[in-house]
Short mmCIF file of C-alpha atoms and ligand atoms in Angstrom, two decimals:
data_model
loop_
_atom_site.label_atom_id
_atom_site.label_comp_id
_atom_site.label_asym_id
_atom_site.label_seq_id
_atom_site.Cartn_x
_atom_site.Cartn_y
_atom_site.Cartn_z
CA UNK A 1 0.04 -0.07 -0.06
CA UNK A 2 1.18 3.68 -0.85
CA UNK A 3 1.75 6.58 1.12
CA UNK A 4 -1.73 7.70 3.12
CA UNK A 5 -0.55 11.21 3.77
CA UNK A 6 -2.40 14.03 2.61
CA UNK A 7 -1.67 15.30 -0.75
CA UNK A 8 0.41 18.33 0.02
CA UNK A 9 -1.51 20.29 -2.85
CA UNK A 10 -4.54 19.59 -1.10
CA UNK A 11 -3.27 20.23 2.54
CA UNK A 12 -3.82 23.97 2.27
CA UNK A 13 -6.56 24.30 -0.13
CA UNK A 14 -10.19 24.46 1.20
CA UNK A 15 -11.51 24.17 -2.18
CA UNK A 16 -9.47 20.64 -3.00
CA UNK A 17 -12.31 18.26 -1.72
CA UNK A 18 -15.17 20.28 -3.38
CA UNK A 19 -13.29 20.61 -6.39
CA UNK A 20 -12.39 16.70 -6.18
CA UNK A 21 -16.47 15.89 -6.24
CA UNK A 22 -17.50 18.81 -8.84
CA UNK A 23 -17.17 16.89 -12.01
CA UNK A 24 -19.78 18.83 -14.10
CA UNK A 25 -17.93 22.29 -13.25
CA UNK A 26 -14.69 20.71 -13.79
CA UNK A 27 -15.73 19.73 -17.12
CA UNK A 28 -16.71 23.23 -17.77
CA UNK A 29 -13.58 24.39 -16.79
CA UNK A 30 -11.75 22.40 -18.91
CA UNK A 31 -13.74 23.52 -22.19
CA UNK A 32 -13.89 27.04 -21.26
CA UNK A 33 -10.19 27.82 -19.62
CA UNK A 34 -8.96 28.13 -23.03
CA UNK A 35 -12.05 30.00 -24.68
CA UNK A 36 -12.60 32.37 -21.84
CA UNK A 37 -16.08 33.30 -22.64
CA UNK A 38 -16.48 35.29 -19.49
CA UNK A 39 -13.38 37.68 -20.32
CA UNK A 40 -14.19 41.59 -19.76
CA UNK A 41 -17.14 40.58 -17.68
CA UNK A 42 -17.51 41.43 -14.22
CA UNK A 43 -19.82 38.56 -12.54
CA UNK A 44 -21.30 39.19 -9.12
CA UNK A 45 -22.13 35.91 -7.17
CA UNK A 46 -24.44 36.15 -3.73
CA UNK A 47 -24.45 32.91 -2.35
CA UNK A 48 -23.85 30.65 1.01
CA UNK A 49 -19.99 30.97 0.80
CA UNK A 50 -19.09 27.76 1.39
CA UNK A 51 -16.44 25.15 -0.73
CA UNK A 52 -18.86 24.29 -3.29
CA UNK A 53 -19.73 27.99 -3.90
CA UNK A 54 -15.69 28.79 -4.10
CA UNK A 55 -15.91 26.05 -6.98
CA UNK A 56 -18.27 27.83 -8.46
CA UNK A 57 -16.41 31.28 -8.12
CA UNK A 58 -13.39 29.33 -9.42
CA UNK A 59 -14.95 28.17 -12.43
CA UNK A 60 -16.29 31.54 -13.42
CA UNK A 61 -12.59 33.29 -12.93
CA UNK A 62 -10.76 30.28 -14.92
CA UNK A 63 -13.29 31.17 -17.97
CA UNK A 64 -12.20 34.52 -17.67
CA UNK A 65 -14.43 36.51 -15.49
CA UNK A 66 -13.40 39.17 -12.77
CA UNK A 67 -15.64 37.63 -9.97
CA UNK A 68 -17.02 39.64 -7.12
CA UNK A 69 -18.63 37.61 -4.25
CA UNK A 70 -20.95 38.61 -0.97
CA UNK A 71 -23.02 36.16 1.24
CA UNK A 72 -26.91 35.26 0.53
CA UNK A 73 -26.95 34.73 4.44
CA UNK A 74 -24.79 36.56 6.95
CA UNK A 75 -24.09 33.20 9.04
CA UNK A 76 -23.70 30.72 6.44
CA UNK A 77 -19.87 32.13 5.61
CA UNK A 78 -16.84 29.83 5.85
CA UNK A 79 -13.81 32.01 6.55
CA UNK A 80 -11.56 29.83 5.06
CA UNK A 81 -13.24 29.89 1.95
CA UNK A 82 -13.63 33.43 1.31
CA UNK A 83 -9.29 33.96 1.98
CA UNK A 84 -8.70 31.34 -0.35
CA UNK A 85 -10.68 33.15 -3.12
CA UNK A 86 -10.00 36.69 -2.00
CA UNK A 87 -6.33 36.03 -2.38
CA UNK A 88 -6.53 35.73 -6.18
CA UNK A 89 -6.14 38.30 -8.80
CA UNK A 90 -9.32 39.06 -10.44
CA UNK A 91 -11.65 37.92 -7.59
CA UNK A 92 -12.82 39.91 -4.55
CA UNK A 93 -14.75 38.91 -1.39
CA UNK A 94 -17.76 41.26 -0.03
CA UNK A 95 -17.68 39.01 3.02
CA UNK A 96 -16.13 37.63 6.04
CA UNK A 97 -17.19 35.28 8.48
CA UNK A 98 -19.70 36.38 11.78
CA UNK A 99 -21.03 39.63 10.03
CA UNK A 100 -23.81 41.31 11.48
CA UNK A 101 -27.11 41.83 9.54
CA UNK A 102 -26.08 45.61 8.92
CA UNK A 103 -22.50 44.52 7.72
CA UNK A 104 -23.90 42.00 5.37
CA UNK A 105 -26.37 44.52 3.58
CA UNK A 106 -23.59 47.24 3.78
CA UNK A 107 -21.49 44.61 1.85
CA UNK A 108 -24.12 43.93 -0.79
CA UNK A 109 -24.37 47.46 -1.69
CA UNK A 110 -20.54 48.12 -1.96
CA UNK A 111 -20.31 44.90 -4.37
CA UNK A 112 -23.24 46.66 -6.37
CA UNK A 113 -21.36 49.75 -6.84
CA UNK A 114 -18.78 48.04 -8.53
CA UNK A 115 -21.17 47.89 -11.48
CA UNK A 116 -21.10 44.07 -12.46
CA UNK A 117 -22.05 42.90 -15.87
CA UNK A 118 -23.81 39.83 -14.78
CA UNK A 119 -25.44 38.51 -11.22
CA UNK A 120 -25.56 34.95 -9.92
CA UNK A 121 -28.32 35.69 -7.30
CA UNK A 122 -29.64 33.61 -4.45
CA UNK A 123 -32.75 34.67 -2.69
CA UNK A 124 -33.11 38.05 -4.99
CA UNK A 125 -30.48 39.36 -2.49
CA UNK A 126 -28.50 41.38 -5.23
CA UNK A 127 -31.25 42.04 -7.69
CA UNK A 128 -33.64 43.35 -5.45
CA UNK A 129 -31.14 45.72 -3.89
CA UNK A 130 -29.66 46.67 -7.43
CA UNK A 131 -33.01 47.79 -8.40
CA UNK A 132 -34.20 49.52 -4.98
CA UNK A 133 -30.98 51.70 -4.59
CA UNK A 134 -28.97 51.64 -7.58
CA UNK A 135 -31.14 51.91 -10.36
CA UNK A 136 -27.96 53.39 -12.73
CA UNK A 137 -26.26 50.00 -12.25
CA UNK A 138 -29.56 47.89 -12.95
CA UNK A 139 -29.54 49.85 -16.35
CA UNK A 140 -26.26 48.64 -17.44
CA UNK A 141 -26.42 44.91 -16.01
CA UNK A 142 -26.59 42.29 -18.90
CA UNK A 143 -28.53 39.68 -16.96
CA UNK A 144 -29.03 37.59 -13.94
CA UNK A 145 -29.75 33.99 -12.60
CA UNK A 146 -31.42 32.71 -9.60
CA UNK A 147 -30.84 29.68 -7.80
CA UNK A 148 -33.84 29.43 -5.10
CA UNK A 149 -37.40 29.75 -4.63
CA UNK A 150 -37.48 32.37 -2.19
CA UNK A 151 -35.56 34.31 -4.87
CA UNK A 152 -37.87 33.08 -7.70
CA UNK A 153 -41.22 34.48 -5.76
CA UNK A 154 -39.68 38.06 -5.54
CA UNK A 155 -38.52 37.98 -9.08
CA UNK A 156 -42.06 37.09 -10.43
CA UNK A 157 -43.24 40.07 -8.26
CA UNK A 158 -40.96 42.46 -9.86
CA UNK A 159 -41.54 40.77 -13.40
CA UNK A 160 -45.56 41.27 -12.74
CA UNK A 161 -44.74 45.00 -11.56
CA UNK A 162 -42.93 45.61 -14.95
CA UNK A 163 -39.74 46.77 -13.01
CA UNK A 164 -36.98 44.31 -14.07
CA UNK A 165 -34.44 46.09 -15.80
CA UNK A 166 -32.58 43.12 -17.38
CA UNK A 167 -33.20 39.57 -18.10
CA UNK A 168 -33.19 36.94 -15.40
CA UNK A 169 -32.72 32.89 -16.16
CA UNK A 170 -35.10 31.12 -13.14
CA UNK A 171 -32.17 28.64 -12.51
CA UNK A 172 -34.28 27.26 -9.58
CA UNK A 173 -37.00 25.99 -11.72
CA UNK A 174 -35.03 23.74 -13.94
CA UNK A 175 -35.40 19.84 -13.41
CA UNK A 176 -31.97 19.53 -12.48
CA UNK A 177 -32.14 21.97 -9.73
CA UNK A 178 -35.70 20.77 -8.62
CA UNK A 179 -35.13 17.19 -8.95
CA UNK A 180 -31.92 16.75 -7.30
CA UNK A 181 -30.57 19.86 -5.27
CA UNK A 182 -34.39 20.59 -3.47
CA UNK A 183 -35.42 17.31 -2.76
CA UNK A 184 -31.95 15.62 -2.25
CA UNK A 185 -29.76 18.26 -1.11
CA UNK A 186 -32.50 19.97 1.11
CA UNK A 187 -33.53 16.54 2.53
CA UNK A 188 -30.49 14.98 3.38
CA UNK A 189 -28.57 18.34 4.82
CA UNK A 190 -31.21 19.28 6.77
CA UNK A 191 -31.63 16.21 8.95
CA UNK A 192 -27.70 15.63 8.71
CA UNK A 193 -27.44 18.97 10.61
CA UNK A 194 -30.43 18.41 12.82
CA UNK A 195 -28.63 14.94 13.93
CA UNK A 196 -25.20 16.29 14.11
CA UNK A 197 -26.54 19.28 16.29
CA UNK A 198 -28.69 17.89 18.76
CA UNK A 199 -26.69 14.02 18.74
CA UNK A 200 -30.32 12.57 18.63
CA UNK A 201 -31.99 10.15 16.84
CA UNK A 202 -34.74 10.80 14.15
CA UNK A 203 -35.70 6.68 14.34
CA UNK A 204 -39.24 6.34 16.08
CA UNK A 205 -39.57 10.28 16.51
CA UNK A 206 -42.60 12.14 15.21
CA UNK A 207 -41.33 14.39 12.58
CA UNK A 208 -43.68 17.52 11.35
CA UNK A 209 -42.59 18.82 7.92
CA UNK A 210 -44.44 22.01 7.07
CA UNK A 211 -44.53 22.63 3.24
CA UNK A 212 -44.65 19.51 0.84
CA UNK A 213 -42.92 21.33 -2.08
CA UNK A 214 -39.59 20.26 -3.39
CA UNK A 215 -37.58 20.64 -0.28
CA UNK A 216 -40.38 19.64 2.46
CA UNK A 217 -40.91 16.33 0.06
CA UNK A 218 -37.41 15.89 0.30
CA UNK A 219 -37.19 16.06 4.21
CA UNK A 220 -40.20 14.03 4.81
CA UNK A 221 -39.21 11.06 2.68
CA UNK A 222 -35.72 11.30 4.21
CA UNK A 223 -37.05 11.25 7.48
CA UNK A 224 -39.09 8.51 7.07
CA UNK A 225 -36.57 6.48 5.56
CA UNK A 226 -34.55 7.02 8.93
CA UNK A 227 -37.42 5.44 11.00
CA UNK A 228 -39.48 8.25 11.65
CA UNK A 229 -43.30 8.98 11.93
CA UNK A 230 -43.88 11.45 9.77
CA UNK A 231 -46.68 14.28 9.62
CA UNK A 232 -46.88 16.83 6.77
CA UNK A 233 -48.91 20.41 6.96
CA UNK A 234 -49.72 22.00 4.16
CA UNK A 235 -52.00 25.00 2.55
CA UNK A 236 -52.45 23.62 -1.07
CA UNK A 237 -54.97 20.80 -1.27
CA UNK A 238 -53.05 18.83 -4.19
CA UNK A 239 -49.65 19.24 -2.32
CA UNK A 240 -51.36 17.53 0.81
CA UNK A 241 -53.20 14.94 -0.94
CA UNK A 242 -49.61 14.11 -2.68
CA UNK A 243 -48.34 13.73 0.77
CA UNK A 244 -51.48 11.47 2.07
CA UNK A 245 -50.62 8.91 -1.05
CA UNK A 246 -46.54 9.44 -0.51
CA UNK A 247 -47.51 7.50 2.57
CA UNK A 248 -47.28 10.50 5.38
CA UNK A 249 -49.75 11.91 7.62
CA UNK A 250 -51.58 14.95 6.76
CA UNK A 251 -52.51 17.46 9.50
CA UNK A 252 -53.13 20.85 10.11
CA UNK A 253 -50.02 22.50 12.33
CA UNK A 254 -52.59 23.13 15.18
CA UNK A 255 -53.36 19.01 14.89
CA UNK A 256 -49.54 18.08 14.89
CA UNK A 257 -48.22 20.69 17.48
CA UNK A 258 -48.79 18.45 20.43
CA UNK A 259 -47.46 15.36 18.71
CA UNK A 260 -44.05 16.38 17.07
CA UNK A 261 -40.73 15.68 18.64
CA UNK A 262 -39.22 17.49 15.79
CA UNK A 263 -40.49 20.32 13.56
CA UNK A 264 -38.75 21.23 10.28
CA UNK A 265 -40.07 24.07 8.20
CA UNK A 266 -39.77 24.44 4.49
CA UNK A 267 -42.60 26.60 3.01
CA UNK A 268 -41.14 30.04 1.84
CA UNK A 269 -43.71 31.43 3.95
CA UNK A 270 -43.92 33.49 7.34
CA UNK A 271 -45.04 32.57 10.75
CA UNK A 272 -45.91 28.93 9.71
CA UNK A 273 -44.96 28.03 13.49
CA UNK A 274 -46.68 30.46 15.73
CA UNK A 275 -47.67 31.20 19.38
CA UNK A 276 -50.72 29.05 19.42
CA UNK A 277 -48.52 26.09 17.94
CA UNK A 278 -45.91 26.38 20.87
CA UNK A 279 -48.76 26.78 23.48
CA UNK A 280 -49.49 23.17 22.47
CA UNK A 281 -45.91 21.72 22.09
CA UNK A 282 -44.81 19.18 24.37
CA UNK A 283 -41.15 19.77 26.55
CA UNK A 284 -38.33 18.92 24.68
CA UNK A 285 -39.72 19.73 20.89
CA UNK A 286 -37.11 20.80 18.58
CA UNK A 287 -37.71 23.46 16.00
CA UNK A 288 -35.75 23.99 12.76
CA UNK A 289 -36.37 25.86 9.52
CA UNK A 290 -34.96 25.19 6.04
CA UNK A 291 -36.79 28.12 4.30
CA UNK A 292 -34.75 30.65 2.94
CA UNK A 293 -35.29 33.31 5.17
CA UNK A 294 -35.57 33.24 9.41
CA UNK A 295 -39.69 34.09 9.41
CA UNK A 296 -41.10 30.79 8.83
CA UNK A 297 -40.95 30.12 12.87
CA UNK A 298 -42.33 33.16 14.56
CA UNK A 299 -39.30 34.07 16.72
CA UNK A 300 -40.83 37.08 18.24
CA UNK A 301 -43.80 34.96 19.67
CA UNK A 302 -41.30 32.21 21.16
CA UNK A 303 -39.39 35.53 22.71
CA UNK A 304 -42.41 37.02 24.02
CA UNK A 305 -43.70 33.73 25.39
CA UNK A 306 -40.20 32.76 27.24
CA UNK A 307 -39.19 33.82 30.65
CA UNK A 308 -35.65 33.06 29.47
CA UNK A 309 -33.14 31.51 27.16
CA UNK A 310 -30.16 29.34 27.49
CA UNK A 311 -27.65 27.58 24.95
CA UNK A 312 -27.84 23.83 26.03
CA UNK A 313 -25.13 22.98 23.07
CA UNK A 314 -23.62 24.89 20.22
CA UNK A 315 -26.36 25.59 17.79
CA UNK A 316 -29.23 25.31 19.88
CA UNK A 317 -31.46 28.13 21.63
CA UNK A 318 -33.66 26.70 24.65
CA UNK A 319 -36.42 28.54 25.16
CA UNK A 320 -37.92 28.17 28.68
CA UNK A 321 -41.55 28.75 28.94
CA UNK A 322 -43.09 29.57 32.47
CA UNK A 323 -44.77 26.54 32.83
CA UNK A 324 -41.59 24.84 33.07
CA UNK A 325 -41.72 23.37 28.98
CA UNK A 326 -38.30 23.95 26.86
CA UNK A 327 -38.39 24.15 23.34
CA UNK A 328 -35.10 23.94 21.44
CA UNK A 329 -34.81 26.23 18.33
CA UNK A 330 -31.71 25.13 15.87
CA UNK A 331 -29.71 27.53 14.09
CA UNK A 332 -31.39 30.64 15.52
CA UNK A 333 -34.11 29.66 12.94
CA UNK A 334 -31.97 30.46 9.87
CA UNK A 335 -31.43 27.69 7.46
CA UNK A 336 -30.49 24.83 9.38
CA UNK A 337 -28.36 23.05 6.78
CA UNK A 338 -26.32 26.29 6.07
CA UNK A 339 -26.05 28.30 9.32
CA UNK A 340 -25.58 25.69 12.56
CA UNK A 341 -22.17 25.29 13.82
CA UNK A 342 -21.57 22.00 11.80
CA UNK A 343 -23.48 22.87 8.50
CA UNK A 344 -21.43 22.51 5.47
CA UNK A 345 -24.56 23.05 3.20
CA UNK A 346 -26.00 20.95 0.55
CA UNK A 347 -23.65 17.63 -0.52
CA UNK A 348 -21.23 18.85 -2.79
CA UNK A 349 -22.36 16.48 -5.77
CA UNK A 350 -25.72 18.18 -5.59
CA UNK A 351 -24.12 21.67 -5.75
CA UNK A 352 -21.98 21.00 -8.78
CA UNK A 353 -25.18 20.23 -10.99
CA UNK A 354 -27.02 23.47 -9.29
CA UNK A 355 -24.04 25.45 -10.03
CA UNK A 356 -23.42 23.90 -13.58
CA UNK A 357 -26.50 25.24 -14.58
CA UNK A 358 -26.01 28.69 -13.33
CA UNK A 359 -22.76 28.45 -14.84
CA UNK A 360 -24.35 27.33 -18.61
CA UNK A 361 -26.92 29.88 -17.68
CA UNK A 362 -24.99 32.90 -17.19
CA UNK A 363 -22.88 32.01 -19.93
CA UNK A 364 -26.06 31.47 -22.40
CA UNK A 365 -26.85 35.30 -21.27
CA UNK A 366 -23.86 36.82 -22.71
CA UNK A 367 -25.51 35.93 -26.10
CA UNK A 368 -29.01 35.48 -25.81
CA UNK A 369 -29.69 39.24 -26.33
CA UNK A 370 -33.23 39.08 -24.23
CA UNK A 371 -35.34 41.82 -23.34
CA UNK A 372 -35.82 42.65 -19.43
CA UNK A 373 -38.05 40.03 -17.75
CA UNK A 374 -37.81 36.59 -16.00
CA UNK A 375 -36.98 33.47 -18.17
CA UNK A 376 -37.01 29.94 -17.99
CA UNK A 377 -33.47 28.29 -18.91
CA UNK A 378 -33.62 26.57 -22.10
CA UNK A 379 -33.88 23.14 -21.95
CA UNK A 380 -30.92 22.34 -23.86
CA UNK A 381 -28.75 24.04 -21.30
CA UNK A 382 -30.65 21.73 -18.61
CA UNK A 383 -30.00 18.85 -20.70
CA UNK A 384 -26.26 19.58 -21.15
CA UNK A 385 -25.54 19.64 -17.35
CA UNK A 386 -27.56 16.07 -16.78
CA UNK A 387 -25.03 15.01 -19.63
CA UNK A 388 -22.22 16.04 -17.94
CA UNK A 389 -23.36 14.26 -14.81
CA UNK A 390 -24.29 11.18 -16.49
CA UNK A 391 -20.92 11.08 -17.94
CA UNK A 392 -19.05 11.37 -14.84
CA UNK A 393 -21.06 8.91 -13.40
CA UNK A 394 -20.11 6.44 -16.30
CA UNK A 395 -23.98 5.94 -16.93
CA UNK A 396 -25.63 6.35 -20.83
CA UNK A 397 -29.14 6.83 -21.89
CA UNK A 398 -30.93 5.32 -24.96
CA UNK A 399 -31.23 7.71 -28.13
CA UNK A 400 -34.57 8.19 -29.76
CA UNK A 401 -34.67 5.91 -33.13
CA UNK A 402 -35.78 8.18 -36.34
CA UNK A 403 -38.74 5.87 -35.78
CA UNK A 404 -39.71 7.45 -32.25
CA UNK A 405 -38.69 10.82 -33.32
CA UNK A 406 -41.16 10.77 -35.76
CA UNK A 407 -43.77 8.89 -33.70
CA UNK A 408 -43.51 11.94 -31.32
CA UNK A 409 -43.70 14.32 -33.84
CA UNK A 410 -47.04 12.79 -35.74
CA UNK A 411 -50.12 13.94 -33.96
CA UNK A 412 -52.39 11.84 -36.13
CA UNK A 413 -50.48 8.71 -35.36
CA UNK A 414 -51.70 7.51 -38.72
CA UNK A 415 -49.93 4.19 -38.79
CA UNK A 416 -51.52 3.24 -35.26
CA UNK A 417 -53.25 -0.04 -35.50
CA UNK A 418 -55.44 0.93 -32.50
P1 LIG B 501 -42.20 25.02 -3.06
O1 LIG B 501 -43.04 26.39 -3.50
O2 LIG B 501 -42.05 23.73 -4.01
O3 LIG B 501 -42.87 24.37 -1.75
C1 LIG B 501 -43.37 25.01 -0.59
C2 LIG B 501 -44.53 24.62 -0.03
O4 LIG B 501 -44.97 25.10 0.97
C3 LIG B 501 -45.79 24.59 -1.07
O5 LIG B 501 -46.34 23.44 -1.40
C4 LIG B 501 -46.79 25.60 -0.45
O6 LIG B 501 -48.27 24.96 -0.71
C5 LIG B 501 -46.37 25.12 1.11
N1 LIG B 501 -46.77 26.29 2.18
C6 LIG B 501 -46.73 27.57 1.86
N2 LIG B 501 -47.16 28.07 2.78
C7 LIG B 501 -47.27 27.06 3.98
C8 LIG B 501 -48.10 27.14 5.39
N3 LIG B 501 -48.48 28.12 6.00
N4 LIG B 501 -48.15 26.02 6.03
C9 LIG B 501 -47.65 24.79 5.46
N5 LIG B 501 -47.45 24.56 3.79
C10 LIG B 501 -47.39 25.90 3.23
O7 LIG B 501 -40.73 25.63 -2.48
P2 LIG B 501 -39.56 24.83 -2.49
O8 LIG B 501 -38.73 24.85 -3.61
O9 LIG B 501 -39.81 23.46 -1.57
O10 LIG B 501 -38.69 26.25 -1.38
C11 LIG B 501 -39.08 26.12 0.15
C12 LIG B 501 -38.23 27.17 0.76
O11 LIG B 501 -37.18 26.41 1.11
C13 LIG B 501 -38.11 28.22 0.06
O12 LIG B 501 -37.70 29.50 0.92
C14 LIG B 501 -36.80 28.25 -0.64
O13 LIG B 501 -35.90 29.16 -0.93
C15 LIG B 501 -36.01 27.22 0.41
N6 LIG B 501 -34.77 26.46 0.14
C16 LIG B 501 -34.04 26.27 0.93
C17 LIG B 501 -32.65 25.23 0.74
C18 LIG B 501 -31.87 24.98 1.59
O14 LIG B 501 -30.67 24.75 1.38
N7 LIG B 501 -32.40 24.92 2.92
C19 LIG B 501 -32.62 25.00 -0.70
C20 LIG B 501 -33.65 25.28 -1.62
C21 LIG B 501 -34.65 26.00 -1.53
#
């Protein structure tokens, strides 16, 4: 057996492990390192600043872009990743670990004052601010990409109001993002961080999942696979039915509140767990949020109800209610998979395809010549990312035969024997 010493090139490189597990971005680097499609463009990136985002920023930079980056959440920044990127010429950080909410907003504004050409956004953080506070910059932005549902909601509202000043690709809504990142990435990383923070089992517990969209479906499915009794709450009757036929119990939050051991919100909405629910919860109930903003669990309600708080272990805020019950909130109600003390965000393999889709969309925007507005990512780009991922996995798909392609195109099915 050879030496098991760490590769000396990896030892000081906080991106090395992520890079090794990001074959899709690696393929883009290999294809575009010489071509440098982003030469002369400044790309702004707002995202959770962990290693896989670092590999994405590195990919843009290798393809010729000057990159300015800022966090999309003040608590999810990994300092060693920021320092590693910031020392590269042509890459500049507007971020550091442990920013206050005010510093976080100031950093995003400072970034926007540098007049980026493209914006790769998360939660519509930069795109909303550039329109609200830097309209002269918005007028010269070539285009943007959005990676999460919360950002799409804001962009749809902006598009409806006719205020969007440039074209934006809704990368969040691609099949590659929806089928893998949201379901598997959020599902696995949320529960992994609940388990590692609490050092408690999921097996045998009653886990209440609020919201049965892409994220909630992943969380509920993975919780059940770990042996939990799962309860889903919804406001959309179709999603509730889907949860029912998928084998979860459907209930209102008022019904579920007294039963749950662990509550995980993933709705993109506010006050999903609030005072009337907390009043009914058992001693020791644990609350976590996977939605983008820290508004899904009504923190002001918890603060008003509690006579004091404590920190029984890192990443847990315990609310002591006057009747003796204790309610444990993880990661201060922020994204549990990204902002807790042990959080690393989504698995790298998942972020590789999501960032691959954002990269392909951003590159396309340079030549797409689109009017201002919110657009779906062209299907050919999503397929390209899927093909690259399949290649990396050593898997192949069949090709349509000429007769099959013709059959799809023939609305009369004239030669059908039926
Ligand atoms: P989605 O739109 O697919 O699903 C949300 C579901 O919540 C919908 O079915 C909706 O009917 C339901 N809902 C809305 N209000 C509700 C309420 N009061 N009670 C119960 N259900 C309610 O959205 P998706 O993609 O699942 O995203 C959810 C949130 O998670 C968003 O904020 C998104 O930005 C965020 N997100 C977080 C990630 C992470 O890493 N933690 C990754 C991807 C998305």
